[in-house]
Every structure is written in structure tokens, then in C-alpha cells.
PDB file of C-alpha atoms in Angstrom:
ATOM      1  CA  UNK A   1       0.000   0.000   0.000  1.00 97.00           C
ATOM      2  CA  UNK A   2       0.831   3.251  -0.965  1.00 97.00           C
ATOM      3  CA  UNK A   3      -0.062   6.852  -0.320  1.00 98.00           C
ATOM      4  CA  UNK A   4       1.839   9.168  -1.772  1.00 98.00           C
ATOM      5  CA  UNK A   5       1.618  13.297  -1.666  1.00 98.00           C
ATOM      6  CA  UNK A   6       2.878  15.825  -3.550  1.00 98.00           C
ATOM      7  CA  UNK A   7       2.152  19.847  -4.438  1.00 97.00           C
ATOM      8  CA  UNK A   8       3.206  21.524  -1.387  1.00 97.00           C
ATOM      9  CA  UNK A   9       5.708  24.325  -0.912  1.00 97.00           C
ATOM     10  CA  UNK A  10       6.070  28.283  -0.230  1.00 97.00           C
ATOM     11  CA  UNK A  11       2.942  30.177  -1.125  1.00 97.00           C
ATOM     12  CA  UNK A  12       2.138  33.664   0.348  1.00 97.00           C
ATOM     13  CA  UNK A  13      -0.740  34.623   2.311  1.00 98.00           C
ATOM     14  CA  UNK A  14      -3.436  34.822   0.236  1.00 97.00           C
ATOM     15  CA  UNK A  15      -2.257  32.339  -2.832  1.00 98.00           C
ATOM     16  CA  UNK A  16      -3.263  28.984  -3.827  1.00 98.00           C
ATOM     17  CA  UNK A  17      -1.634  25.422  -3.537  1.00 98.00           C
ATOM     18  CA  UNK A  18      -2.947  21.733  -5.668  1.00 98.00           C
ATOM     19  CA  UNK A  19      -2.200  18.695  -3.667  1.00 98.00           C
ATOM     20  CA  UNK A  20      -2.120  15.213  -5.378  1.00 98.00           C
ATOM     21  CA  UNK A  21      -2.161  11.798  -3.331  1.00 98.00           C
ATOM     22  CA  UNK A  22      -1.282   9.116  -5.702  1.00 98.00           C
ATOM     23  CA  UNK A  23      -3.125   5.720  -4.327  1.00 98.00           C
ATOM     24  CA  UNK A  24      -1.947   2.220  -4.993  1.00 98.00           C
ATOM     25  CA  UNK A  25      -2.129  -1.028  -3.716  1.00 97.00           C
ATOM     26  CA  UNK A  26      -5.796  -0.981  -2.300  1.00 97.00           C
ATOM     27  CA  UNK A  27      -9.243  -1.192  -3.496  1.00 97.00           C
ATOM     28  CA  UNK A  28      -8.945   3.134  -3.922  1.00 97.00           C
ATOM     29  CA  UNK A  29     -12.527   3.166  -4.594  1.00 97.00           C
ATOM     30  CA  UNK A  30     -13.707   1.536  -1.602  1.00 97.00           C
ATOM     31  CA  UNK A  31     -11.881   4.077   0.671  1.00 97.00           C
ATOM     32  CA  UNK A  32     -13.157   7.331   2.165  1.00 97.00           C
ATOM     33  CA  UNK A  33      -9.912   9.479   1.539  1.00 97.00           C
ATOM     34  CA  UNK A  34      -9.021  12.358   3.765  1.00 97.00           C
ATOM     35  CA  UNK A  35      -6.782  15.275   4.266  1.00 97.00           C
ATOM     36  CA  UNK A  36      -5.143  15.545   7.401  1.00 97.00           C
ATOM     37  CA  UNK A  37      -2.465  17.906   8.731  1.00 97.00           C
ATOM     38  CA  UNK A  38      -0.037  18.932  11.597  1.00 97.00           C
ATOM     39  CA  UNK A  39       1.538  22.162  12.674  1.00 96.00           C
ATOM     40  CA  UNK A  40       4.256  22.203  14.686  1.00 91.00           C
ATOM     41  CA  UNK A  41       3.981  21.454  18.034  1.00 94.00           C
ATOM     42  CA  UNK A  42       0.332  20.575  17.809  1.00 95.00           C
ATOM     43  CA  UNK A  43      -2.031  17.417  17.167  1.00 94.00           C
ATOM     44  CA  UNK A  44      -2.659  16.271  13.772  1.00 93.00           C
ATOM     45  CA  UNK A  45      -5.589  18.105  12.576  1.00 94.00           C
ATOM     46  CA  UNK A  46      -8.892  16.750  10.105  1.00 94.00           C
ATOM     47  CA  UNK A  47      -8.993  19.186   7.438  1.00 96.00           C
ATOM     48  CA  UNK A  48     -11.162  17.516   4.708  1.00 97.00           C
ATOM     49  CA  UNK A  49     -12.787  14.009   3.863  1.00 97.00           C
ATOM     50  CA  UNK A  50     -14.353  12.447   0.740  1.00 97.00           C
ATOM     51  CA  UNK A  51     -16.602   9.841   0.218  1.00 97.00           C
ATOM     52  CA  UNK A  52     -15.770   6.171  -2.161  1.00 96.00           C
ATOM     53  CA  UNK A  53     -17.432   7.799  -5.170  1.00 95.00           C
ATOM     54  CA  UNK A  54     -16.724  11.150  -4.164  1.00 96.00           C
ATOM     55  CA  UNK A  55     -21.101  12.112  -3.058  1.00 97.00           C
ATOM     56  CA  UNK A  56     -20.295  13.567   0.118  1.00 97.00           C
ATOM     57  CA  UNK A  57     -17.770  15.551   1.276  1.00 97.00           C
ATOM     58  CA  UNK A  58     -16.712  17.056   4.762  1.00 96.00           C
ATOM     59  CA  UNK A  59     -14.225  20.189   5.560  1.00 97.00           C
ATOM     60  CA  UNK A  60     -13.116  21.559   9.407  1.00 96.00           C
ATOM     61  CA  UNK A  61     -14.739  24.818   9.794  1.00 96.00           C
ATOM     62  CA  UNK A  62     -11.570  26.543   9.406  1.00 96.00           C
ATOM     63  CA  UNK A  63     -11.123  26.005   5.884  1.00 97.00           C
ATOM     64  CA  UNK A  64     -14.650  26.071   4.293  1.00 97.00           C
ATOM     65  CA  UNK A  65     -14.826  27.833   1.306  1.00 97.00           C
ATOM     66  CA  UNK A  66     -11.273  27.992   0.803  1.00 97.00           C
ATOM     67  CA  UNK A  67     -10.512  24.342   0.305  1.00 97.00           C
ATOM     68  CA  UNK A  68     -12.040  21.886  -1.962  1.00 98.00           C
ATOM     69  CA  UNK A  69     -11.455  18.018  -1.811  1.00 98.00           C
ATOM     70  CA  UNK A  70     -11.839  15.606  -4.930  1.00 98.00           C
ATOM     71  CA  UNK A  71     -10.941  12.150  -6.361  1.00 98.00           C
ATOM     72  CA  UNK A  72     -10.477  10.531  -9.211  1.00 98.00           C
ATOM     73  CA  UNK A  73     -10.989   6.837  -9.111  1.00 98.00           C
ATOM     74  CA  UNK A  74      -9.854   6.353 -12.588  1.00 98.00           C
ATOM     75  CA  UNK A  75      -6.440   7.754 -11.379  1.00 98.00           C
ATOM     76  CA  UNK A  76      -6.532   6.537  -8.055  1.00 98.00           C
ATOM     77  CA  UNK A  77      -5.837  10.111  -7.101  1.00 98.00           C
ATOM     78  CA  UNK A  78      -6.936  12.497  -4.260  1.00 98.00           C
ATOM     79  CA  UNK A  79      -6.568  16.284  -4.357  1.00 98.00           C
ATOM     80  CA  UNK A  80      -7.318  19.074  -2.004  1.00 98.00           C
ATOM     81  CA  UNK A  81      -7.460  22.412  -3.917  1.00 98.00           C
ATOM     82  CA  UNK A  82      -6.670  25.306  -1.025  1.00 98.00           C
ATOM     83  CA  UNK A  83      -7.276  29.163  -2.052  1.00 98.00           C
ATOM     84  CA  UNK A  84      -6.516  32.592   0.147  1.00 98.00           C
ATOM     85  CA  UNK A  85      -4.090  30.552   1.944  1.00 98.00           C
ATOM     86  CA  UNK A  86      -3.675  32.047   5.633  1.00 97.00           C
ATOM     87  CA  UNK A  87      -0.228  31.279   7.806  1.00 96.00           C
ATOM     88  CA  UNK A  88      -2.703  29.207  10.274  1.00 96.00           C
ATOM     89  CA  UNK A  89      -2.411  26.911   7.486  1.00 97.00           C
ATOM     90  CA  UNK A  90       1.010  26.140   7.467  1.00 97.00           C
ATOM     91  CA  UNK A  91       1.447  22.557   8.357  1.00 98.00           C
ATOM     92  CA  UNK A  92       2.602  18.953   7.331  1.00 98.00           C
ATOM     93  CA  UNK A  93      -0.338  17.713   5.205  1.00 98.00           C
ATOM     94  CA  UNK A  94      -0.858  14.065   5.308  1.00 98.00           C
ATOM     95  CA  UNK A  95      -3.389  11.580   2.927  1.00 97.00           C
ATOM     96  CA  UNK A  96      -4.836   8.823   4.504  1.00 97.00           C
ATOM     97  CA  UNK A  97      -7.482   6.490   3.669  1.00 97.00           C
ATOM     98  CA  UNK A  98     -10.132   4.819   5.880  1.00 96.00           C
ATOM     99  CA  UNK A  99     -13.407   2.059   5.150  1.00 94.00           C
ATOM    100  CA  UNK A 100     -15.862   4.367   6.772  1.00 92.00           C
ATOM    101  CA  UNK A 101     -16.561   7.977   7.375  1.00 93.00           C
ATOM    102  CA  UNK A 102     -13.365   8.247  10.100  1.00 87.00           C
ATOM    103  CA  UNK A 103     -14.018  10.148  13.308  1.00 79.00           C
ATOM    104  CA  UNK A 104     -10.080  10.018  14.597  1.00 82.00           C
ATOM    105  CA  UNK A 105      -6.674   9.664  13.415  1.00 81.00           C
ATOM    106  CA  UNK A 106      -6.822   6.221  14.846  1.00 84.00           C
ATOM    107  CA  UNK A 107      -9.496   5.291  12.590  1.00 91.00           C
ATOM    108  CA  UNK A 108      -7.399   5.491   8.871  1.00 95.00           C
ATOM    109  CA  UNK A 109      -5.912   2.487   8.140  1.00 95.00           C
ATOM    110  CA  UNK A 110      -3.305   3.659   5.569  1.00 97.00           C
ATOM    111  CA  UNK A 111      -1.099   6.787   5.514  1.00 97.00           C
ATOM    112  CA  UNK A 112       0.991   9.253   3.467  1.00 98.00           C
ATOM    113  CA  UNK A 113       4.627  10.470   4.084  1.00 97.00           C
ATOM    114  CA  UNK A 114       3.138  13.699   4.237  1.00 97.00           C
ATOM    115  CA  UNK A 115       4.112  17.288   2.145  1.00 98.00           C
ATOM    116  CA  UNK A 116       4.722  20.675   3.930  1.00 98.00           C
ATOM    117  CA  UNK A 117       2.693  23.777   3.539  1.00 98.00           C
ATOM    118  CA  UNK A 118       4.226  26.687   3.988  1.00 98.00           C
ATOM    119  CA  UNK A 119       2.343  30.292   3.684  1.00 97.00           C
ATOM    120  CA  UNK A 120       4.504  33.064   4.452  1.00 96.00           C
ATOM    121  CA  UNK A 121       5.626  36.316   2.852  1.00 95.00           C
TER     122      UNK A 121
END
């Protein structure tokens, strides 16, 4: 199994950022698929969560309407499209994948290496 991120970087306050999770070695399509990410020094943090076939969808309240999470199960891909990026955002941002609509970290079963966000002028 793999999970594997990419897209981050340097962006300044206010700017945009793609990131891509390339899936492989599990049934991708029978996975909720999630965003997940850590600042330093605190607890990993939900940011955003899609559904097998990509129906439902659920963001933290911090980032609604400035982040938007898809799939592709054709690609086996994952994406989380973030706009007027603010420095709270700055973090390690992980992939992960889960059977069910996860309420914890505990609760994914597979994980990404992770790819740092950085928003700062």
C-alpha cells in the first residue's frame, strides 16, 4: 500500500496550492480518503474528507470555502485544492485512507509520508 503526496511548498498569504495523493495497492474506490495535517507542536488536525465515489464531502470549519477536496478513481488520485491561503495553514499535510466515514486519526488504516505547507511572505 501506498499513499503518496505531492504539491506543497512556499505560497504567500493569500495564494493557492494543488495537492495530489497518488493511491496504490488498495481497493482506492472503496476508501473514504481524507486530508489531514499537523503544525508544529500541535495534534494532527482533520482538514477535509471524501466519500468512495466522491457524493459527500466534509471540511473543518476553518477552511470552508477555501478548500475543496476531490478524487479521481480512474487515477486513483486524491486532491485538495486550497485558495486565500492564511499562515494558520502552514502545516505537514498528510493523505490517509479509511473504510468508513473516520471520526479520529486512529481510525485510517493507511497513511501518506506527508508534504509541507508553507504560507509566508
Amino acid at each position: 500500500v501506498q499513499l503518496v503526496e505531492s504539491g506543497g511548498g512556499l505560497v504567500q498569504p493569500g495564494g493557492s496550492l494543488r495537492l495530489s495523493c497518488a493511491a496504490s495497492g488498495f481497493t482506492f474506490s472503496s476508501y473514504w480518503m481524507a486530508w489531514v495535517r499537523q503544525a508544529p507542536g500541535k495534534e494532527r488536525e482533520f482538514v477535509a474528507r471524501i466519500s468512495w465515489r466522491g457524493a459527500m464531502t466534509d471540511y473543518t470549519d476553518s477552511v470552508k470555502g477555501r478548500i475543496t477536496i476531490s478524487r479521481d478513481n480512474a487515477k486513483n488520485m486524491v486532491y485538495l485544492q486550497m485558495n486565500s491561503l492564511k499562515s494558520e495553514d502552514t502545516a505537514v499535510y498528510y493523505c490517509a485512507a479509511s473504510r468508513d466515514r473516520a471520526a479520529t486519526p486512529n481510525e485510517y488504516a493507511y497513511w501518506g509520508q506527508g508534504t509541507q505547507v508553507t504560507v509566508s511572505s
